[in-house]
Amino acid sequence: MKSYIYQNIKFLVGNDIKEVSKKTGISKEVIKEITLRIHIPTPEQICLFSDYFNISTEILLKKELKIKKNVPPIKFLVIDVDGVLTDGGMYYTEGGDEFKKFHTRDGMGIKNLTEKGFPVALLSSGFNKKIIQRRADLLKIKYVYVGTEAKLNILSKWCKQLKIKMGEVAYIGDDINDLEVIKKVGLSACPADAVDSIKRHADVITDKKGGNACVREFIDNWLLNTIK
């Protein structure tokens, strides 16, 4: 079993071993052994940890909660829209008008950044710019692109405008058209229901799915720790 499961459990448990033992039924000795990488947890114990912390076993087994690589100070957050800020569904009224559902907690997390002057962008390969622009205006997001040009090209232009390096960008996306950007930026993330090729390359896999406050999770748990 790969070693990062120990890091994940240690990160989640912290110093609260007694409480975790009480809630999960796993002995304090076993929990200590797990966090010290001495004992290999059984599948049943992994499931107990998953249930207790309300975090998927996939994340425990496949992706570290702590980021291994050295992340430079992040100066720009770029967010994919469909499948990240939304659940990826396509919704239409009887009259044929499209609408999208956004999560209020994502909005609050983003607005907390923009109101402090931290640059945020929405980068979409979709086609309904009006809806996305309205959301951007509400959240005071200055940088918005909706169209078919390669996302990496658009991001490169924004980096030049802001006079920052690609390594100083954080990005969250969910599908194959995000892969080029995921590979280039300093800090990358994807929602829990992203496609496998994105999960394999992202630094962070959120526990939340797209449209279900995954952006807020990324901001609160990872991005804020890198902003200087």
PDB file of C-alpha atoms in Angstrom:
ATOM      1  CA  MET A   1       0.000   0.000   0.000  1.00  0.00           C
ATOM      2  CA  LYS A   2       1.401   3.387  -0.962  1.00  0.00           C
ATOM      3  CA  SER A   3       2.789   5.549   1.817  1.00  0.00           C
ATOM      4  CA  TYR A   4       0.602   8.596   1.234  1.00  0.00           C
ATOM      5  CA  ILE A   5      -2.326   6.989   3.034  1.00  0.00           C
ATOM      6  CA  TYR A   6      -0.351   7.388   6.256  1.00  0.00           C
ATOM      7  CA  GLN A   7       0.239  11.056   5.492  1.00  0.00           C
ATOM      8  CA  ASN A   8      -3.455  11.534   4.794  1.00  0.00           C
ATOM      9  CA  ILE A   9      -4.586   9.874   8.005  1.00  0.00           C
ATOM     10  CA  LYS A  10      -1.932  11.685  10.031  1.00  0.00           C
ATOM     11  CA  PHE A  11      -3.036  14.975   8.482  1.00  0.00           C
ATOM     12  CA  LEU A  12      -6.681  14.264   9.328  1.00  0.00           C
ATOM     13  CA  VAL A  13      -6.138  12.890  12.814  1.00  0.00           C
ATOM     14  CA  GLY A  14      -3.739  15.535  14.090  1.00  0.00           C
ATOM     15  CA  ASN A  15      -3.459  15.272  17.865  1.00  0.00           C
ATOM     16  CA  ASP A  16      -7.046  14.150  18.391  1.00  0.00           C
ATOM     17  CA  ILE A  17      -6.242  10.439  18.535  1.00  0.00           C
ATOM     18  CA  LYS A  18      -8.431   9.741  21.582  1.00  0.00           C
ATOM     19  CA  GLU A  19     -11.521  11.285  19.980  1.00  0.00           C
ATOM     20  CA  VAL A  20     -10.936   9.515  16.661  1.00  0.00           C
ATOM     21  CA  SER A  21     -10.490   6.212  18.488  1.00  0.00           C
ATOM     22  CA  LYS A  22     -13.754   6.738  20.342  1.00  0.00           C
ATOM     23  CA  LYS A  23     -15.720   7.595  17.200  1.00  0.00           C
ATOM     24  CA  THR A  24     -14.254   4.936  14.891  1.00  0.00           C
ATOM     25  CA  GLY A  25     -13.734   2.057  17.305  1.00  0.00           C
ATOM     26  CA  ILE A  26     -10.107   1.734  16.183  1.00  0.00           C
ATOM     27  CA  SER A  27      -7.705   1.406  19.101  1.00  0.00           C
ATOM     28  CA  LYS A  28      -5.475   4.361  19.966  1.00  0.00           C
ATOM     29  CA  GLU A  29      -2.440   2.113  19.518  1.00  0.00           C
ATOM     30  CA  VAL A  30      -3.407   1.223  15.951  1.00  0.00           C
ATOM     31  CA  ILE A  31      -4.116   4.867  15.106  1.00  0.00           C
ATOM     32  CA  LYS A  32      -0.718   5.859  16.482  1.00  0.00           C
ATOM     33  CA  GLU A  33       0.933   3.106  14.445  1.00  0.00           C
ATOM     34  CA  ILE A  34      -0.873   4.259  11.317  1.00  0.00           C
ATOM     35  CA  THR A  35       0.211   7.861  11.796  1.00  0.00           C
ATOM     36  CA  LEU A  36       3.792   6.724  12.405  1.00  0.00           C
ATOM     37  CA  ARG A  37       3.750   4.537   9.252  1.00  0.00           C
ATOM     38  CA  ILE A  38       4.439   1.372  11.250  1.00  0.00           C
ATOM     39  CA  HIS A  39       1.139  -0.424  10.730  1.00  0.00           C
ATOM     40  CA  ILE A  40      -0.692  -0.971   7.447  1.00  0.00           C
ATOM     41  CA  PRO A  41      -4.407  -0.222   7.982  1.00  0.00           C
ATOM     42  CA  THR A  42      -6.941  -2.810   6.882  1.00  0.00           C
ATOM     43  CA  PRO A  43      -9.606  -1.946   4.289  1.00  0.00           C
ATOM     44  CA  GLU A  44     -12.175  -1.899   7.110  1.00  0.00           C
ATOM     45  CA  GLN A  45     -10.122   0.652   9.048  1.00  0.00           C
ATOM     46  CA  ILE A  46      -9.702   2.813   5.960  1.00  0.00           C
ATOM     47  CA  CYS A  47     -13.483   2.799   5.473  1.00  0.00           C
ATOM     48  CA  LEU A  48     -13.982   3.810   9.105  1.00  0.00           C
ATOM     49  CA  PHE A  49     -11.652   6.761   8.654  1.00  0.00           C
ATOM     50  CA  SER A  50     -13.465   7.652   5.445  1.00  0.00           C
ATOM     51  CA  ASP A  51     -16.851   7.628   7.179  1.00  0.00           C
ATOM     52  CA  TYR A  52     -15.636   9.496  10.247  1.00  0.00           C
ATOM     53  CA  PHE A  53     -14.029  12.340   8.310  1.00  0.00           C
ATOM     54  CA  ASN A  54     -16.667  12.324   5.529  1.00  0.00           C
ATOM     55  CA  ILE A  55     -13.923  12.041   2.917  1.00  0.00           C
ATOM     56  CA  SER A  56     -13.825   9.611   0.018  1.00  0.00           C
ATOM     57  CA  THR A  57     -11.657   6.495   0.201  1.00  0.00           C
ATOM     58  CA  GLU A  58     -10.396   7.431  -3.267  1.00  0.00           C
ATOM     59  CA  ILE A  59      -8.773  10.550  -1.869  1.00  0.00           C
ATOM     60  CA  LEU A  60      -7.318   8.652   1.092  1.00  0.00           C
ATOM     61  CA  LEU A  61      -5.842   5.999  -1.180  1.00  0.00           C
ATOM     62  CA  LYS A  62      -4.889   7.915  -4.305  1.00  0.00           C
ATOM     63  CA  LYS A  63      -4.142  11.520  -3.503  1.00  0.00           C
ATOM     64  CA  GLU A  64      -2.307  13.250  -0.702  1.00  0.00           C
ATOM     65  CA  LEU A  65      -4.098  15.889   1.296  1.00  0.00           C
ATOM     66  CA  LYS A  66      -0.791  17.623   1.805  1.00  0.00           C
ATOM     67  CA  ILE A  67       0.878  18.784  -1.387  1.00  0.00           C
ATOM     68  CA  LYS A  68       4.345  17.307  -1.901  1.00  0.00           C
ATOM     69  CA  LYS A  69       5.818  19.826  -4.273  1.00  0.00           C
ATOM     70  CA  ASN A  70       7.063  23.224  -3.218  1.00  0.00           C
ATOM     71  CA  VAL A  71       4.366  25.676  -4.261  1.00  0.00           C
ATOM     72  CA  PRO A  72       5.474  29.274  -4.882  1.00  0.00           C
ATOM     73  CA  PRO A  73       3.327  32.128  -3.576  1.00  0.00           C
ATOM     74  CA  ILE A  74       0.139  32.109  -5.670  1.00  0.00           C
ATOM     75  CA  LYS A  75      -0.875  35.425  -7.227  1.00  0.00           C
ATOM     76  CA  PHE A  76      -3.760  34.473  -9.536  1.00  0.00           C
ATOM     77  CA  LEU A  77      -6.682  32.032  -9.295  1.00  0.00           C
ATOM     78  CA  VAL A  78      -8.234  30.734 -12.520  1.00  0.00           C
ATOM     79  CA  ILE A  79     -11.428  28.684 -12.456  1.00  0.00           C
ATOM     80  CA  ASP A  80     -13.092  26.526 -15.088  1.00  0.00           C
ATOM     81  CA  VAL A  81     -16.866  26.966 -15.126  1.00  0.00           C
ATOM     82  CA  ASP A  82     -18.831  23.939 -16.361  1.00  0.00           C
ATOM     83  CA  GLY A  83     -18.196  20.960 -14.097  1.00  0.00           C
ATOM     84  CA  VAL A  84     -16.392  23.075 -11.492  1.00  0.00           C
ATOM     85  CA  LEU A  85     -18.475  26.116 -10.599  1.00  0.00           C
ATOM     86  CA  THR A  86     -21.481  24.171 -11.899  1.00  0.00           C
ATOM     87  CA  ASP A  87     -22.382  20.481 -11.802  1.00  0.00           C
ATOM     88  CA  GLY A  88     -21.802  20.205 -15.544  1.00  0.00           C
ATOM     89  CA  GLY A  89     -25.488  19.739 -16.308  1.00  0.00           C
ATOM     90  CA  MET A  90     -27.200  21.523 -19.189  1.00  0.00           C
ATOM     91  CA  TYR A  91     -30.508  23.035 -18.102  1.00  0.00           C
ATOM     92  CA  TYR A  92     -33.092  24.711 -20.329  1.00  0.00           C
ATOM     93  CA  THR A  93     -36.429  26.394 -19.811  1.00  0.00           C
ATOM     94  CA  GLU A  94     -39.433  25.407 -21.912  1.00  0.00           C
ATOM     95  CA  GLY A  95     -38.641  28.404 -24.082  1.00  0.00           C
ATOM     96  CA  GLY A  96     -35.158  27.061 -24.793  1.00  0.00           C
ATOM     97  CA  ASP A  97     -33.210  29.472 -22.586  1.00  0.00           C
ATOM     98  CA  GLU A  98     -30.170  27.994 -20.860  1.00  0.00           C
ATOM     99  CA  PHE A  99     -29.535  28.444 -17.164  1.00  0.00           C
ATOM    100  CA  LYS A 100     -26.804  27.319 -14.765  1.00  0.00           C
ATOM    101  CA  LYS A 101     -26.777  26.525 -11.060  1.00  0.00           C
ATOM    102  CA  PHE A 102     -23.959  27.986  -8.951  1.00  0.00           C
ATOM    103  CA  HIS A 103     -23.166  27.245  -5.317  1.00  0.00           C
ATOM    104  CA  THR A 104     -23.383  30.141  -2.878  1.00  0.00           C
ATOM    105  CA  ARG A 105     -20.350  28.987  -0.855  1.00  0.00           C
ATOM    106  CA  ASP A 106     -18.153  29.060  -3.955  1.00  0.00           C
ATOM    107  CA  GLY A 107     -19.343  32.599  -4.543  1.00  0.00           C
ATOM    108  CA  MET A 108     -18.521  33.689  -1.013  1.00  0.00           C
ATOM    109  CA  GLY A 109     -15.027  32.215  -1.188  1.00  0.00           C
ATOM    110  CA  ILE A 110     -14.306  33.914  -4.504  1.00  0.00           C
ATOM    111  CA  LYS A 111     -15.737  37.255  -3.425  1.00  0.00           C
ATOM    112  CA  ASN A 112     -13.597  37.212  -0.292  1.00  0.00           C
ATOM    113  CA  LEU A 113     -10.577  37.109  -2.601  1.00  0.00           C
ATOM    114  CA  THR A 114     -11.685  39.695  -5.156  1.00  0.00           C
ATOM    115  CA  GLU A 115     -12.750  42.199  -2.512  1.00  0.00           C
ATOM    116  CA  LYS A 116      -9.203  42.078  -1.157  1.00  0.00           C
ATOM    117  CA  GLY A 117      -7.811  42.803  -4.617  1.00  0.00           C
ATOM    118  CA  PHE A 118      -6.673  39.246  -5.362  1.00  0.00           C
ATOM    119  CA  PRO A 119      -7.116  38.562  -9.109  1.00  0.00           C
ATOM    120  CA  VAL A 120      -9.507  35.778 -10.097  1.00  0.00           C
ATOM    121  CA  ALA A 121     -10.521  34.599 -13.578  1.00  0.00           C
ATOM    122  CA  LEU A 122     -13.230  32.450 -15.133  1.00  0.00           C
ATOM    123  CA  LEU A 123     -11.989  30.446 -18.111  1.00  0.00           C
ATOM    124  CA  SER A 124     -14.628  28.526 -20.051  1.00  0.00           C
ATOM    125  CA  SER A 125     -14.857  26.585 -23.294  1.00  0.00           C
ATOM    126  CA  GLY A 126     -18.632  27.013 -23.213  1.00  0.00           C
ATOM    127  CA  PHE A 127     -20.725  29.293 -25.371  1.00  0.00           C
ATOM    128  CA  ASN A 128     -23.110  31.211 -23.112  1.00  0.00           C
ATOM    129  CA  LYS A 129     -20.981  34.164 -22.132  1.00  0.00           C
ATOM    130  CA  LYS A 130     -23.933  36.186 -20.845  1.00  0.00           C
ATOM    131  CA  ILE A 131     -24.611  33.878 -17.886  1.00  0.00           C
ATOM    132  CA  ILE A 132     -20.929  33.546 -17.009  1.00  0.00           C
ATOM    133  CA  GLN A 133     -20.289  37.278 -17.316  1.00  0.00           C
ATOM    134  CA  ARG A 134     -23.239  37.997 -15.026  1.00  0.00           C
ATOM    135  CA  ARG A 135     -21.776  35.658 -12.409  1.00  0.00           C
ATOM    136  CA  ALA A 136     -18.350  37.258 -12.819  1.00  0.00           C
ATOM    137  CA  ASP A 137     -19.780  40.748 -12.368  1.00  0.00           C
ATOM    138  CA  LEU A 138     -21.576  39.698  -9.197  1.00  0.00           C
ATOM    139  CA  LEU A 139     -18.358  38.296  -7.731  1.00  0.00           C
ATOM    140  CA  LYS A 140     -16.214  41.205  -8.990  1.00  0.00           C
ATOM    141  CA  ILE A 141     -14.160  38.932 -11.232  1.00  0.00           C
ATOM    142  CA  LYS A 142     -12.184  41.010 -13.705  1.00  0.00           C
ATOM    143  CA  TYR A 143     -10.822  38.340 -16.043  1.00  0.00           C
ATOM    144  CA  VAL A 144     -13.347  36.322 -18.058  1.00  0.00           C
ATOM    145  CA  TYR A 145     -12.997  34.302 -21.236  1.00  0.00           C
ATOM    146  CA  VAL A 146     -15.678  32.157 -22.868  1.00  0.00           C
ATOM    147  CA  GLY A 147     -14.799  30.631 -26.218  1.00  0.00           C
ATOM    148  CA  THR A 148     -12.905  28.044 -28.199  1.00  0.00           C
ATOM    149  CA  GLU A 149      -9.330  29.317 -28.024  1.00  0.00           C
ATOM    150  CA  ALA A 150      -6.956  27.018 -26.139  1.00  0.00           C
ATOM    151  CA  LYS A 151      -7.123  27.754 -22.437  1.00  0.00           C
ATOM    152  CA  LEU A 152      -3.348  27.786 -22.083  1.00  0.00           C
ATOM    153  CA  ASN A 153      -3.126  30.574 -24.671  1.00  0.00           C
ATOM    154  CA  ILE A 154      -5.655  32.706 -22.805  1.00  0.00           C
ATOM    155  CA  LEU A 155      -3.928  32.081 -19.496  1.00  0.00           C
ATOM    156  CA  SER A 156      -0.556  33.034 -20.985  1.00  0.00           C
ATOM    157  CA  LYS A 157      -2.012  36.372 -22.101  1.00  0.00           C
ATOM    158  CA  TRP A 158      -3.411  37.049 -18.647  1.00  0.00           C
ATOM    159  CA  CYS A 159      -0.071  36.209 -17.042  1.00  0.00           C
ATOM    160  CA  LYS A 160       1.625  38.774 -19.275  1.00  0.00           C
ATOM    161  CA  GLN A 161      -0.961  41.395 -18.331  1.00  0.00           C
ATOM    162  CA  LEU A 162      -0.443  40.697 -14.635  1.00  0.00           C
ATOM    163  CA  LYS A 163       3.333  40.324 -15.042  1.00  0.00           C
ATOM    164  CA  ILE A 164       3.385  36.992 -13.250  1.00  0.00           C
ATOM    165  CA  LYS A 165       4.771  33.555 -14.022  1.00  0.00           C
ATOM    166  CA  MET A 166       2.707  30.480 -14.852  1.00  0.00           C
ATOM    167  CA  GLY A 167       4.046  28.917 -11.665  1.00  0.00           C
ATOM    168  CA  GLU A 168       2.310  31.633  -9.643  1.00  0.00           C
ATOM    169  CA  VAL A 169      -1.124  30.588 -10.913  1.00  0.00           C
ATOM    170  CA  ALA A 170      -3.626  28.284  -9.201  1.00  0.00           C
ATOM    171  CA  TYR A 171      -6.113  26.522 -11.460  1.00  0.00           C
ATOM    172  CA  ILE A 172      -9.073  24.213 -10.907  1.00  0.00           C
ATOM    173  CA  GLY A 173     -10.594  22.271 -13.808  1.00  0.00           C
ATOM    174  CA  ASP A 174     -12.342  18.983 -14.459  1.00  0.00           C
ATOM    175  CA  ASP A 175     -11.989  17.788 -18.052  1.00  0.00           C
ATOM    176  CA  ILE A 176      -9.442  17.030 -20.767  1.00  0.00           C
ATOM    177  CA  ASN A 177      -9.479  20.577 -22.144  1.00  0.00           C
ATOM    178  CA  ASP A 178      -7.999  21.663 -18.804  1.00  0.00           C
ATOM    179  CA  LEU A 179      -5.066  19.250 -18.930  1.00  0.00           C
ATOM    180  CA  GLU A 180      -2.533  21.571 -20.582  1.00  0.00           C
ATOM    181  CA  VAL A 181      -3.142  24.206 -17.953  1.00  0.00           C
ATOM    182  CA  ILE A 182      -3.174  21.685 -15.086  1.00  0.00           C
ATOM    183  CA  LYS A 183       0.319  20.571 -16.099  1.00  0.00           C
ATOM    184  CA  LYS A 184       1.750  24.097 -16.299  1.00  0.00           C
ATOM    185  CA  VAL A 185       0.480  26.026 -13.282  1.00  0.00           C
ATOM    186  CA  GLY A 186       2.037  26.211  -9.842  1.00  0.00           C
ATOM    187  CA  LEU A 187      -0.960  24.742  -8.021  1.00  0.00           C
ATOM    188  CA  SER A 188      -3.637  22.647  -9.733  1.00  0.00           C
ATOM    189  CA  ALA A 189      -6.857  21.108  -8.495  1.00  0.00           C
ATOM    190  CA  CYS A 190      -9.920  19.248  -9.685  1.00  0.00           C
ATOM    191  CA  PRO A 191     -13.282  18.289  -8.171  1.00  0.00           C
ATOM    192  CA  ALA A 192     -13.968  14.777  -6.911  1.00  0.00           C
ATOM    193  CA  ASP A 193     -15.912  13.887 -10.071  1.00  0.00           C
ATOM    194  CA  ALA A 194     -13.318  15.103 -12.575  1.00  0.00           C
ATOM    195  CA  VAL A 195     -12.236  12.774 -15.382  1.00  0.00           C
ATOM    196  CA  ASP A 196      -9.455  10.330 -14.537  1.00  0.00           C
ATOM    197  CA  SER A 197      -6.810  11.972 -16.732  1.00  0.00           C
ATOM    198  CA  ILE A 198      -7.211  15.201 -14.775  1.00  0.00           C
ATOM    199  CA  LYS A 199      -7.138  13.420 -11.409  1.00  0.00           C
ATOM    200  CA  ARG A 200      -3.839  11.800 -12.337  1.00  0.00           C
ATOM    201  CA  HIS A 201      -2.153  15.169 -12.847  1.00  0.00           C
ATOM    202  CA  ALA A 202      -3.853  17.519 -10.385  1.00  0.00           C
ATOM    203  CA  ASP A 203      -2.016  18.425  -7.189  1.00  0.00           C
ATOM    204  CA  VAL A 204      -5.294  18.439  -5.270  1.00  0.00           C
ATOM    205  CA  ILE A 205      -8.495  16.423  -5.649  1.00  0.00           C
ATOM    206  CA  THR A 206     -11.219  18.087  -3.616  1.00  0.00           C
ATOM    207  CA  ASP A 207     -13.652  16.000  -1.638  1.00  0.00           C
ATOM    208  CA  LYS A 208     -16.528  18.043  -3.085  1.00  0.00           C
ATOM    209  CA  LYS A 209     -17.919  17.473  -6.567  1.00  0.00           C
ATOM    210  CA  GLY A 210     -18.285  20.133  -9.231  1.00  0.00           C
ATOM    211  CA  GLY A 211     -21.030  22.620  -8.447  1.00  0.00           C
ATOM    212  CA  ASN A 212     -21.025  21.528  -4.801  1.00  0.00           C
ATOM    213  CA  ALA A 213     -18.593  24.065  -3.273  1.00  0.00           C
ATOM    214  CA  CYS A 214     -15.397  22.401  -4.533  1.00  0.00           C
ATOM    215  CA  VAL A 215     -13.919  25.824  -5.323  1.00  0.00           C
ATOM    216  CA  ARG A 216     -14.538  27.025  -1.771  1.00  0.00           C
ATOM    217  CA  GLU A 217     -12.863  23.869  -0.458  1.00  0.00           C
ATOM    218  CA  PHE A 218      -9.840  24.500  -2.667  1.00  0.00           C
ATOM    219  CA  ILE A 219      -9.614  28.148  -1.624  1.00  0.00           C
ATOM    220  CA  ASP A 220     -10.003  27.543   2.105  1.00  0.00           C
ATOM    221  CA  ASN A 221      -7.902  24.399   2.471  1.00  0.00           C
ATOM    222  CA  TRP A 222      -5.077  24.996  -0.004  1.00  0.00           C
ATOM    223  CA  LEU A 223      -4.995  28.325  -1.808  1.00  0.00           C
ATOM    224  CA  LEU A 224      -5.089  30.573   1.259  1.00  0.00           C
ATOM    225  CA  ASN A 225      -2.020  28.773   2.621  1.00  0.00           C
ATOM    226  CA  THR A 226       0.011  29.807  -0.436  1.00  0.00           C
ATOM    227  CA  ILE A 227      -0.988  33.466  -0.675  1.00  0.00           C
ATOM    228  CA  LYS A 228       1.675  35.800   0.662  1.00  0.00           C
TER     229      LYS A 228
END
